Short mmCIF file of C-alpha atoms in Angstrom, two decimals:
data_model
loop_
_atom_site.label_atom_id
_atom_site.label_comp_id
_atom_site.label_asym_id
_atom_site.label_seq_id
_atom_site.Cartn_x
_atom_site.Cartn_y
_atom_site.Cartn_z
CA UNK E 1 32.81 21.43 -21.91
CA UNK E 2 33.78 22.85 -18.63
CA UNK E 3 31.58 25.89 -18.57
CA UNK E 4 28.93 23.63 -19.81
CA UNK E 5 29.76 21.01 -16.60
CA UNK E 6 29.72 23.77 -14.18
CA UNK E 7 26.17 25.16 -15.40
CA UNK E 8 24.89 21.22 -14.63
CA UNK E 9 26.36 21.43 -11.35
CA UNK E 10 25.07 25.10 -10.51
CA UNK E 11 21.83 23.59 -11.45
CA UNK E 12 21.57 20.47 -9.88
CA UNK E 13 22.85 22.72 -6.00
CA UNK E 14 20.20 25.55 -6.72
CA UNK E 15 17.59 22.64 -7.13
CA UNK E 16 19.04 21.42 -3.64
CA UNK E 17 18.62 24.66 -1.69
CA UNK E 18 15.40 24.97 -3.13
CA UNK E 19 14.32 21.29 -2.30
CA UNK E 20 15.94 21.64 1.17
CA UNK E 21 14.30 25.67 1.68
CA UNK E 22 10.69 23.44 1.12
CA UNK E 23 11.68 20.25 3.38
CA UNK E 24 12.35 22.99 6.59
CA UNK E 25 8.58 24.61 5.28
CA UNK E 26 7.19 21.33 5.36
CA UNK E 27 8.86 20.84 8.79
CA UNK E 28 7.31 24.16 10.04
CA UNK E 29 4.00 22.50 8.90
CA UNK E 30 4.75 19.95 10.48
CA UNK E 31 5.23 21.75 13.34
CA UNK E 32 1.67 23.43 13.51
CA UNK E 33 0.45 20.50 12.93
CA UNK E 34 1.93 18.85 15.56
CA UNK E 35 0.14 21.86 17.87
CA UNK E 36 -3.08 21.15 16.37
CA UNK E 37 -2.33 17.35 16.84
CA UNK E 38 -1.74 18.16 20.92
CA UNK E 39 -4.54 20.36 21.35
CA UNK E 40 -7.11 17.86 19.86
CA UNK E 41 -5.46 15.03 21.88
CA UNK E 42 -5.51 17.12 25.07
CA UNK E 43 -9.47 18.24 24.59
CA UNK E 44 -10.37 14.35 23.74
CA UNK E 45 -8.61 12.42 26.65
CA UNK E 46 -8.54 15.62 28.74
CA UNK E 47 -12.48 16.97 28.34
CA UNK E 48 -14.36 13.95 26.30
CA UNK E 49 -14.12 15.94 23.24
CA UNK E 50 -13.64 13.01 21.30
CA UNK E 51 -14.65 13.71 17.99
CA UNK E 52 -12.13 16.51 17.25
CA UNK E 53 -9.42 13.46 17.34
CA UNK E 54 -9.92 11.70 14.35
CA UNK E 55 -9.51 14.92 12.02
CA UNK E 56 -6.40 15.84 13.63
CA UNK E 57 -5.67 12.50 13.09
CA UNK E 58 -6.41 12.49 9.41
CA UNK E 59 -4.27 16.31 8.87
CA UNK E 60 -1.21 14.35 10.80
CA UNK E 61 -1.37 11.52 8.39
CA UNK E 62 -1.92 13.88 5.30
CA UNK E 63 1.16 15.86 6.71
CA UNK E 64 3.40 12.58 6.94
CA UNK E 65 2.32 11.47 3.46
CA UNK E 66 3.86 14.64 2.22
CA UNK E 67 7.23 13.81 3.67
CA UNK E 68 7.11 10.21 2.62
CA UNK E 69 6.45 11.56 -0.86
CA UNK E 70 8.85 13.98 -0.74
CA UNK E 71 11.68 11.68 0.72
CA UNK E 72 10.72 8.95 -2.32
CA UNK E 73 10.77 11.79 -4.83
CA UNK E 74 13.88 13.73 -3.77
CA UNK E 75 16.22 11.10 -1.85
CA UNK E 76 15.01 8.11 -3.60
CA UNK E 77 13.69 6.87 -0.09
CA UNK E 78 11.27 4.91 0.11
CA UNK E 79 8.93 4.68 3.06
CA UNK E 80 5.71 2.24 3.43
CA UNK E 81 2.98 3.53 5.13
CA UNK E 82 2.94 1.87 8.77
CA UNK E 83 -0.63 2.35 9.44
CA UNK E 84 -2.43 -0.73 10.91
CA UNK E 85 -5.90 -2.32 8.61
CA UNK E 86 -8.62 0.14 9.26
CA UNK E 87 -11.66 -1.44 10.97
CA UNK E 88 -14.49 -3.69 8.75
CA UNK E 89 -17.76 -1.98 8.78
CA UNK E 90 -19.58 -2.93 11.58
CA UNK E 91 -22.37 -5.32 10.08
CA UNK E 92 -26.14 -5.75 11.51
CA UNK E 93 -27.42 -8.60 13.63
CA UNK E 94 -30.87 -11.02 12.80
CA UNK E 95 -32.49 -8.24 14.04
CA UNK E 96 -31.41 -4.96 12.23
CA UNK E 97 -29.57 -3.67 15.44
CA UNK E 98 -25.38 -3.06 15.20
CA UNK E 99 -23.95 -4.44 18.77
CA UNK E 100 -21.09 -2.39 20.26
CA UNK E 101 -19.73 -3.91 23.27
CA UNK E 102 -22.73 -4.04 25.59
CA UNK E 103 -25.07 -1.34 23.65
CA UNK E 104 -27.09 -1.23 20.79
CA UNK E 105 -27.48 1.13 18.02
CA UNK E 106 -29.69 1.22 15.58
CA UNK E 107 -27.90 2.89 12.36
CA UNK E 108 -23.84 1.49 11.76
CA UNK E 109 -22.31 5.88 12.35
CA UNK E 110 -21.25 5.57 15.90
CA UNK E 111 -20.10 1.55 16.15
CA UNK E 112 -18.07 2.66 13.30
CA UNK E 113 -16.79 5.76 14.51
CA UNK E 114 -15.96 4.12 17.69
CA UNK E 115 -14.17 1.18 16.41
CA UNK E 116 -12.20 4.14 13.72
CA UNK E 117 -11.64 6.07 17.69
CA UNK E 118 -9.95 2.65 18.83
CA UNK E 119 -7.76 1.65 15.96
CA UNK E 120 -6.76 5.32 15.41
CA UNK E 121 -6.10 5.45 19.66
CA UNK E 122 -4.16 2.20 19.75
CA UNK E 123 -2.60 2.24 16.20
CA UNK E 124 1.76 3.56 17.48
CA UNK E 125 2.01 4.76 13.94
CA UNK E 126 -0.23 7.39 15.23
CA UNK E 127 1.26 8.26 18.22
CA UNK E 128 4.96 7.99 15.72
CA UNK E 129 3.68 10.68 13.03
CA UNK E 130 2.76 13.10 15.93
CA UNK E 131 6.57 12.33 17.23
CA UNK E 132 8.12 13.13 14.13
CA UNK E 133 6.00 16.14 13.16
CA UNK E 134 7.11 17.45 16.79
CA UNK E 135 11.36 16.83 16.46
CA UNK E 136 11.29 17.01 12.42
CA UNK E 137 11.72 20.60 12.34
CA UNK E 138 15.06 20.45 14.60
CA UNK E 139 16.44 17.45 13.15
CA UNK E 140 15.33 16.47 9.65
CA UNK E 141 14.26 20.04 8.44
CA UNK E 142 16.81 22.51 9.93
CA UNK E 143 19.49 19.92 8.63
CA UNK E 144 17.89 20.27 4.70
CA UNK E 145 17.16 23.65 5.34
CA UNK E 146 20.53 24.45 6.97
CA UNK E 147 22.55 26.16 3.74
CA UNK E 148 19.68 28.07 2.66
CA UNK E 149 19.25 29.41 5.58
CA UNK E 150 23.12 30.19 6.18
CA UNK E 151 22.88 31.74 2.83
CA UNK E 152 20.10 33.73 3.90
CA UNK E 153 21.40 35.03 7.01
CA UNK E 154 24.69 36.13 5.79
CA UNK E 155 23.76 38.01 2.65
CA UNK E 156 21.39 39.68 5.43
CA UNK E 157 24.28 40.34 7.86
CA UNK E 158 22.52 39.49 10.78
CA UNK E 159 24.45 37.47 13.51
CA UNK E 160 22.93 36.24 16.85
CA UNK E 161 25.61 36.61 19.89
CA UNK E 162 25.71 35.75 23.50
CA UNK E 163 25.83 38.38 25.71
CA UNK E 164 24.68 36.91 28.88
CA UNK E 165 23.48 33.02 29.77
CA UNK E 166 20.12 32.93 28.44
CA UNK E 167 19.99 36.47 26.62
CA UNK E 168 20.60 37.00 23.54
CA UNK E 169 20.39 39.88 20.67
CA UNK E 170 20.38 40.28 16.78
CA UNK E 171 23.51 42.80 15.56
CA UNK E 172 22.29 43.42 12.15
CA UNK E 173 24.80 45.64 9.60
CA UNK E 174 28.33 43.41 10.89
CA UNK E 175 28.68 42.33 7.03
CA UNK E 176 31.79 41.20 7.68
CA UNK E 177 30.30 38.08 9.43
CA UNK E 178 27.73 38.45 6.81
CA UNK E 179 29.69 37.68 3.79
CA UNK E 180 31.42 35.07 5.84
CA UNK E 181 28.70 33.21 6.50
CA UNK E 182 26.93 33.75 3.07
CA UNK E 183 30.37 32.77 1.49
CA UNK E 184 31.09 29.72 3.79
CA UNK E 185 27.31 28.17 2.96
CA UNK E 186 27.81 29.07 -1.23
CA UNK E 187 31.02 26.88 -1.37
CA UNK E 188 29.90 24.31 0.49
CA UNK E 189 26.45 24.19 -0.86
CA UNK E 190 27.18 21.66 -4.27
CA UNK E 191 28.16 18.79 -1.11
CA UNK E 192 26.33 20.48 1.83
CA UNK E 193 22.66 20.49 0.10
CA UNK E 194 22.22 17.60 -1.52
CA UNK E 195 23.76 15.91 1.41
CA UNK E 196 21.33 17.39 3.75
CA UNK E 197 18.19 16.16 1.13
CA UNK E 198 19.52 12.87 1.18
CA UNK E 199 20.02 12.40 5.22
CA UNK E 200 16.21 14.02 5.77
CA UNK E 201 15.02 11.03 4.00
CA UNK E 202 17.33 9.05 6.09
CA UNK E 203 15.99 10.09 9.26
CA UNK E 204 12.51 10.01 7.49
CA UNK E 205 12.99 7.00 6.92
CA UNK E 206 14.11 5.87 10.41
CA UNK E 207 11.16 7.73 11.96
CA UNK E 208 8.08 7.15 9.67
CA UNK E 209 8.83 3.43 8.85
CA UNK E 210 6.83 0.92 9.78
CA UNK E 211 7.83 -1.58 12.30
CA UNK E 212 7.87 -4.98 12.57
CA UNK E 213 4.31 -5.54 14.65
CA UNK E 214 2.66 -3.18 12.33
CA UNK E 215 4.39 -5.20 8.99
CA UNK E 216 3.14 -8.28 10.64
CA UNK E 217 -0.39 -6.91 11.19
CA UNK E 218 -0.35 -5.85 7.87
CA UNK E 219 0.92 -9.07 6.24
CA UNK E 220 -1.73 -10.76 8.33
CA UNK E 221 -4.77 -8.72 7.26
CA UNK E 222 -3.39 -9.39 3.20
CA UNK E 223 -3.06 -12.71 3.67
CA UNK E 224 -6.45 -12.90 5.67
CA UNK E 225 -7.54 -11.47 2.30
CA UNK E 226 -6.33 -13.47 -0.01
CA UNK E 227 -6.91 -16.50 1.16
CA UNK E 228 -10.45 -16.75 0.25
CA UNK E 229 -9.42 -15.81 -2.97
CA UNK E 230 -6.71 -18.18 -3.46
CA UNK E 231 -9.64 -20.81 -1.46
CA UNK E 232 -12.25 -19.44 -4.66
CA UNK E 233 -10.41 -19.55 -7.32
CA UNK E 234 -8.73 -23.66 -5.92
CA UNK E 235 -12.59 -24.40 -5.73
CA UNK E 236 -13.15 -23.23 -9.20
CA UNK E 237 -10.17 -24.71 -10.52
CA UNK E 238 -11.70 -28.23 -9.01
CA UNK E 239 -14.42 -27.78 -10.86
CA UNK E 240 -13.46 -27.20 -13.97
CA UNK E 241 -11.03 -30.44 -14.04
CA UNK E 242 -13.60 -32.39 -13.19
CA UNK E 243 -16.03 -30.84 -15.86
CA UNK E 244 -13.49 -31.86 -18.25
CA UNK E 245 -13.12 -35.34 -17.25
CA UNK E 246 -17.00 -35.99 -16.36
CA UNK E 247 -17.70 -34.27 -19.94
CA UNK E 248 -14.77 -35.41 -21.92
CA UNK E 249 -12.09 -38.06 -21.21
CA UNK E 250 -14.93 -39.93 -18.57
CA UNK E 251 -17.19 -40.11 -21.26
CA UNK E 252 -15.35 -41.13 -23.99
CA UNK E 253 -13.98 -43.77 -21.74
CA UNK E 254 -17.67 -45.17 -21.53
CA UNK E 255 -18.54 -45.15 -24.94
CA UNK E 256 -15.50 -47.23 -25.18
CA UNK E 257 -16.82 -49.97 -23.37
CA UNK E 258 -19.61 -49.81 -24.68
CA UNK E 259 -18.24 -50.26 -28.41
CA UNK E 260 -15.36 -52.75 -27.02
CA UNK E 261 -19.02 -54.73 -25.35
CA UNK E 262 -20.49 -54.82 -28.91
CA UNK E 263 -17.76 -56.11 -30.82
CA UNK E 264 -17.44 -58.71 -28.58
CA UNK E 265 -20.88 -60.26 -29.45
CA UNK E 266 -19.98 -59.53 -33.12
CA UNK E 267 -17.23 -61.31 -33.12
CA UNK E 268 -18.57 -64.58 -34.09
CA UNK E 269 -21.12 -63.86 -36.49
CA UNK E 270 -19.86 -60.17 -38.12
CA UNK E 271 -16.20 -60.31 -37.55
CA UNK E 272 -16.01 -57.19 -40.15
CA UNK E 273 -18.95 -55.09 -37.90
CA UNK E 274 -16.64 -56.62 -34.82
CA UNK E 275 -13.37 -55.24 -36.28
CA UNK E 276 -14.57 -51.79 -37.53
CA UNK E 277 -15.96 -51.33 -33.80
CA UNK E 278 -12.36 -52.39 -32.55
CA UNK E 279 -11.32 -49.73 -34.94
CA UNK E 280 -13.45 -46.78 -33.60
CA UNK E 281 -12.06 -47.99 -30.36
CA UNK E 282 -9.11 -47.44 -31.11
CA UNK E 283 -9.81 -44.31 -32.17
CA UNK E 284 -11.68 -43.19 -29.49
CA UNK E 285 -9.29 -44.25 -27.05
CA UNK E 286 -6.56 -41.99 -28.88
CA UNK E 287 -8.86 -39.17 -28.57
CA UNK E 288 -9.90 -39.83 -25.18
CA UNK E 289 -5.92 -39.76 -24.41
CA UNK E 290 -5.19 -36.79 -25.75
CA UNK E 291 -8.13 -35.17 -23.55
CA UNK E 292 -6.61 -36.52 -20.95
CA UNK E 293 -2.74 -34.77 -21.85
CA UNK E 294 -4.80 -31.48 -22.40
CA UNK E 295 -6.43 -31.88 -18.48
CA UNK E 296 -2.82 -33.10 -17.45
CA UNK E 297 -1.30 -30.15 -18.86
CA UNK E 298 -4.23 -28.04 -17.29
CA UNK E 299 -3.05 -29.00 -14.41
CA UNK E 300 0.70 -29.06 -14.58
CA UNK E 301 2.25 -29.41 -17.73
CA UNK E 302 4.98 -32.05 -17.88
CA UNK E 303 7.44 -30.01 -19.81
CA UNK E 304 7.30 -27.28 -17.03
CA UNK E 305 8.04 -29.40 -14.30
CA UNK E 306 10.65 -31.13 -16.77
CA UNK E 307 11.97 -28.12 -18.60
CA UNK E 308 11.41 -25.19 -16.91
CA UNK E 309 9.70 -21.71 -17.67
CA UNK E 310 11.46 -21.00 -20.30
CA UNK E 311 11.00 -24.36 -22.66
CA UNK E 312 7.34 -24.66 -21.23
CA UNK E 313 6.34 -21.03 -22.36
CA UNK E 314 8.85 -21.69 -26.00
CA UNK E 315 6.30 -24.73 -26.47
CA UNK E 316 3.06 -23.22 -25.29
CA UNK E 317 3.77 -19.89 -28.29
CA UNK E 318 4.53 -22.80 -30.55
CA UNK E 319 0.63 -24.34 -30.00
CA UNK E 320 -0.68 -20.76 -29.88
CA UNK E 321 -2.21 -18.92 -33.50
CA UNK E 322 0.40 -16.12 -32.82
CA UNK E 323 3.28 -15.43 -34.03
CA UNK E 324 4.95 -15.40 -30.61
CA UNK E 325 8.57 -14.04 -29.74
CA UNK E 326 9.95 -15.16 -26.79
CA UNK E 327 12.96 -13.88 -24.59
CA UNK E 328 14.26 -15.96 -21.29
CA UNK E 329 16.68 -14.50 -19.37
CA UNK E 330 16.92 -15.99 -15.90
CA UNK E 331 19.34 -17.46 -13.73
CA UNK E 332 18.51 -20.34 -12.55
CA UNK E 333 14.57 -21.70 -11.82
CA UNK E 334 12.25 -19.55 -9.78
CA UNK E 335 10.58 -21.94 -7.03
CA UNK E 336 7.73 -24.52 -8.84
CA UNK E 337 4.97 -22.81 -7.38
CA UNK E 338 6.14 -18.87 -9.06
CA UNK E 339 6.96 -21.36 -11.86
CA UNK E 340 3.13 -22.48 -12.25
CA UNK E 341 1.53 -19.57 -11.13
CA UNK E 342 3.96 -17.44 -14.05
CA UNK E 343 3.51 -20.12 -16.97
CA UNK E 344 -0.73 -20.20 -16.30
CA UNK E 345 -0.65 -16.65 -16.17
CA UNK E 346 1.28 -16.17 -19.64
CA UNK E 347 -0.84 -18.99 -20.97
CA UNK E 348 -4.05 -16.72 -19.88
CA UNK E 349 -2.65 -13.68 -21.41
CA UNK E 350 -2.15 -15.52 -24.32
CA UNK E 351 -5.41 -16.64 -24.53
CA UNK E 352 -7.06 -13.66 -24.58
CA UNK E 353 -5.32 -11.95 -26.82
CA UNK E 354 -6.34 -14.30 -29.43
CA UNK E 355 -10.01 -14.54 -28.24
CA UNK E 356 -10.39 -10.66 -27.30
CA UNK E 357 -8.02 -9.06 -28.66
CA UNK E 358 -7.72 -10.23 -32.37
CA UNK E 359 -4.19 -10.33 -32.06
CA UNK E 360 -1.41 -11.54 -34.84
CA UNK E 361 1.50 -10.99 -33.01
CA UNK E 362 3.34 -11.39 -29.20
CA UNK E 363 5.81 -10.59 -27.61
CA UNK E 364 6.81 -12.72 -24.18
CA UNK E 365 9.88 -11.48 -22.07
CA UNK E 366 10.73 -12.96 -18.58
CA UNK E 367 13.07 -11.93 -16.46
CA UNK E 368 14.32 -11.94 -13.57
CA UNK E 369 14.70 -7.81 -11.42
CA UNK E 370 16.73 -8.30 -8.18
CA UNK E 371 13.63 -10.25 -5.74
CA UNK E 372 11.58 -10.37 -8.48
CA UNK E 373 10.22 -12.41 -11.41
CA UNK E 374 9.27 -10.15 -14.53
CA UNK E 375 6.87 -10.92 -17.24
CA UNK E 376 6.19 -8.51 -19.93
CA UNK E 377 3.51 -9.66 -22.37
CA UNK E 378 2.96 -7.12 -25.04
CA UNK E 379 0.41 -7.71 -27.99
CA UNK E 380 -0.28 -5.56 -31.12
CA UNK E 381 -4.53 -6.66 -30.75
CA UNK E 382 -7.46 -3.88 -30.51
CA UNK E 383 -6.49 -2.98 -26.74
CA UNK E 384 -9.21 -2.16 -24.37
CA UNK E 385 -8.40 -4.76 -21.86
CA UNK E 386 -9.38 -4.24 -18.47
CA UNK E 387 -9.84 -6.45 -15.11
CA UNK E 388 -12.91 -5.24 -14.32
CA UNK E 389 -15.16 -6.30 -17.53
CA UNK E 390 -13.85 -10.31 -17.77
CA UNK E 391 -12.94 -13.40 -15.33
CA UNK E 392 -9.42 -13.70 -17.33
CA UNK E 393 -7.32 -10.84 -16.27
CA UNK E 394 -8.99 -10.88 -12.54
CA UNK E 395 -8.02 -14.92 -12.27
CA UNK E 396 -4.43 -14.19 -12.92
CA UNK E 397 -4.77 -11.72 -10.01
CA UNK E 398 -6.32 -13.85 -7.93
CA UNK E 399 -3.60 -16.09 -8.71
CA UNK E 400 -0.51 -14.18 -8.19
CA UNK E 401 -1.67 -12.84 -5.45
CA UNK E 402 -0.95 -16.00 -3.20
CA UNK E 403 2.78 -14.54 -3.76
CA UNK E 404 1.85 -11.04 -3.19
CA UNK E 405 2.08 -10.84 -7.18
CA UNK E 406 0.80 -7.40 -9.63
CA UNK E 407 -0.71 -7.52 -12.22
CA UNK E 408 0.22 -3.82 -14.62
CA UNK E 409 -1.90 -3.09 -17.77
CA UNK E 410 -1.36 -0.70 -20.22
CA UNK E 411 -4.06 -1.57 -23.02
CA UNK E 412 -4.78 1.81 -24.47
CA UNK E 413 -8.34 1.31 -26.99
CA UNK E 414 -6.62 0.40 -30.70
CA UNK E 415 -3.77 -1.33 -28.79
CA UNK E 416 -1.14 -2.52 -28.24
CA UNK E 417 -1.98 -4.31 -24.90
CA UNK E 418 0.95 -4.72 -22.45
CA UNK E 419 0.61 -6.80 -19.54
CA UNK E 420 3.51 -7.17 -16.54
CA UNK E 421 3.61 -9.29 -14.07
CA UNK E 422 6.00 -9.39 -11.01
CA UNK E 423 6.14 -12.25 -9.10
CA UNK E 424 8.67 -11.94 -5.51
CA UNK E 425 11.02 -15.52 -5.42
CA UNK E 426 10.32 -16.04 -2.36
CA UNK E 427 11.94 -12.77 -0.84
CA UNK E 428 12.12 -13.26 3.73
CA UNK E 429 11.77 -9.80 5.38
CA UNK E 430 15.23 -9.06 7.26
CA UNK E 431 14.84 -8.15 11.11
CA UNK E 432 16.17 -4.71 11.76
CA UNK E 433 17.50 -5.28 15.74
CA UNK E 434 16.44 -2.42 17.73
CA UNK E 435 19.56 -1.09 18.83
CA UNK E 436 20.64 -0.84 15.05
CA UNK E 437 17.37 0.64 14.15
CA UNK E 438 18.55 3.29 17.54
CA UNK E 439 21.83 4.24 16.64
CA UNK E 440 20.62 4.77 12.54
CA UNK E 441 18.36 7.51 13.52
CA UNK E 442 20.09 9.16 16.66
CA UNK E 443 23.33 9.14 14.18
CA UNK E 444 21.51 10.79 10.85
CA UNK E 445 19.61 13.12 13.44
CA UNK E 446 21.94 14.62 15.54
CA UNK E 447 25.28 13.85 13.04
CA UNK E 448 24.83 17.41 11.61
CA UNK E 449 24.84 19.41 14.95
CA UNK E 450 28.71 18.71 16.22
CA UNK E 451 29.98 18.25 12.79
CA UNK E 452 28.90 21.41 11.08
CA UNK E 453 27.59 24.71 13.59
CA UNK E 454 30.23 23.18 16.99
CA UNK E 455 32.80 21.57 14.56
CA UNK E 456 33.83 23.21 11.03
CA UNK E 457 32.32 26.29 11.08
CA UNK E 458 33.93 27.12 14.43
CA UNK E 459 36.87 25.85 12.83
CA UNK E 460 36.91 28.60 10.22
CA UNK E 461 36.34 31.12 12.22
CA UNK E 462 39.75 29.81 14.35
CA UNK E 463 41.45 29.82 11.19
CA UNK E 464 40.18 32.90 9.91
CA UNK E 465 40.50 35.17 13.68
CA UNK E 466 36.82 36.15 13.40
CA UNK E 467 36.79 37.46 16.71
CA UNK E 468 32.40 36.76 16.14
CA UNK E 469 31.24 33.63 18.78
CA UNK E 470 27.82 33.85 18.77
CA UNK E 471 26.16 30.57 19.41
CA UNK E 472 29.06 28.41 18.72
CA UNK E 473 30.43 26.40 22.05
CA UNK E 474 34.26 25.89 21.92
CA UNK E 475 34.35 29.49 20.98
CA UNK E 476 32.99 30.68 24.46
CA UNK E 477 35.44 28.50 26.40
CA UNK E 478 39.57 29.69 27.18
CA UNK E 479 41.78 29.84 24.52
CA UNK E 480 43.03 26.03 25.41
CA UNK E 481 40.33 24.61 25.49
CA UNK E 482 38.69 25.66 22.39
CA UNK E 483 40.87 23.49 19.61
CA UNK E 484 40.57 20.37 21.54
CA UNK E 485 36.67 21.04 21.74
CA UNK E 486 36.63 21.98 18.26
CA UNK E 487 37.82 18.60 16.83
CA UNK E 488 36.12 16.78 19.81
CA UNK E 489 32.82 18.14 18.40
CA UNK E 490 34.62 17.36 14.38
CA UNK E 491 35.34 13.85 16.23
CA UNK E 492 31.78 13.28 17.66
CA UNK E 493 29.58 14.26 14.21
CA UNK E 494 31.74 12.05 11.96
CA UNK E 495 31.28 9.19 14.13
CA UNK E 496 27.62 9.66 14.45
CA UNK E 497 27.50 10.19 10.62
CA UNK E 498 30.05 7.02 10.34
CA UNK E 499 28.05 4.77 12.27
CA UNK E 500 24.90 6.03 11.00
CA UNK E 501 26.18 5.59 7.48
CA UNK E 502 27.66 1.84 7.62
CA UNK E 503 24.59 0.49 9.67
CA UNK E 504 22.67 2.01 7.09
CA UNK E 505 24.63 0.19 4.17
CA UNK E 506 24.82 -2.67 5.80
CA UNK E 507 21.15 -3.53 6.15
CA UNK E 508 20.17 -2.22 2.78
CA UNK E 509 22.92 -5.22 1.62
CA UNK E 510 21.17 -7.46 3.82
CA UNK E 511 17.65 -6.72 2.79
CA UNK E 512 19.12 -6.87 -0.87
CA UNK E 513 21.06 -10.44 -0.34
CA UNK E 514 17.86 -11.62 1.43
CA UNK E 515 15.57 -10.82 -2.13
CA UNK E 516 18.43 -12.41 -4.40
#
């Protein structure tokens, strides 16, 4: 068991070292991309070669997207894209020409290029990406790749020595120092290597995450898109209700009135016929009442208002021709609008399973995951459901889009079909104060520098009485000042790390509290 555990730990360490090396290589790539971006910006705004700027921005964004993906997959840090919404394509005027400011163009090529150029240059995320690529190698890249660099540097037997101020040379063959470097790196790698990869994700998050202004712009764009869909959906719903009332209950009520009028005329001359007409009117009134209840249930079911989502879905399952199994695990009632949207989404999914899937059995699971209401509906039908081919699933998407909800569908040919709906329960984004963001970014970016190469490593050198001074600041000072400087560096690095870790944890708890 111990050998197995040791082998697992060794595999994780090697994986972390490989990931750190890869992140360092990506940081080197980022330096080259930053140089390309700097050259393109200089030529574009200095010499007017503006056609070079958009490709450079696209290359920069592709590189930072790679950084975000690696941070999500290797560090568990999900970083949203911070870019403002892309401009809409130019629309021709009534005469077919395209206007851009005071100029008119026959084709949309130049107006579209001007819009995209303005979008890229005025988006703060463009320059934040550029700044990250410039400093990413010196912060996150070196931090993640330092363990592997120390091992390679130690095995190579090279040490950098400062002989004079501003000059240095590499002395090869100093195998004592090289082995010491390699040994220290290998001993600390199980802790330092995974930590470096995680810190890279935190640094990337502090510099590449969207600002509040960018989040607001994306939110406004999303609301502008969904507003039209919601308005169209509500208009269609009103037309459906009007049609149901006009063709169903209203027609029956008119017929009831005519039947009662005929009975009034026959009550004296033919009482039996009048009684028969009144019986028909009573039966028609029962049918009209049932249709009115159906219309009311289509607007907002009474059981949903009185008993909540769980009991409403159970009642819906009893009316369904499918053998339906319902599981509900909710700590409380969701907000009324979210509850209504969830109910009608489940109703539509069950109706689709009956009409199009030829299903005989369905399973409904309703639960709360963090700040989201999660609904899973599975049926044993023939599958092949596609939102692009029908109005039912697209109607669900339009309805839940008003709540920032998402619909995930897995329906292979032959079945089964599984639809998962997630609806936010009124989450409120937690604003991050500027001082907190700056402190977190500075802490994660710089804490490793005084803590390791200027603190812990010189301390080990002092304890082992290694005469190699290398580029360690404390070892170049007079003897009485060396230990105080080493201790001060360790305290400084530890303080930066602690401040960044505490503030990050507080922010995460605040966000989780807002979601919960």
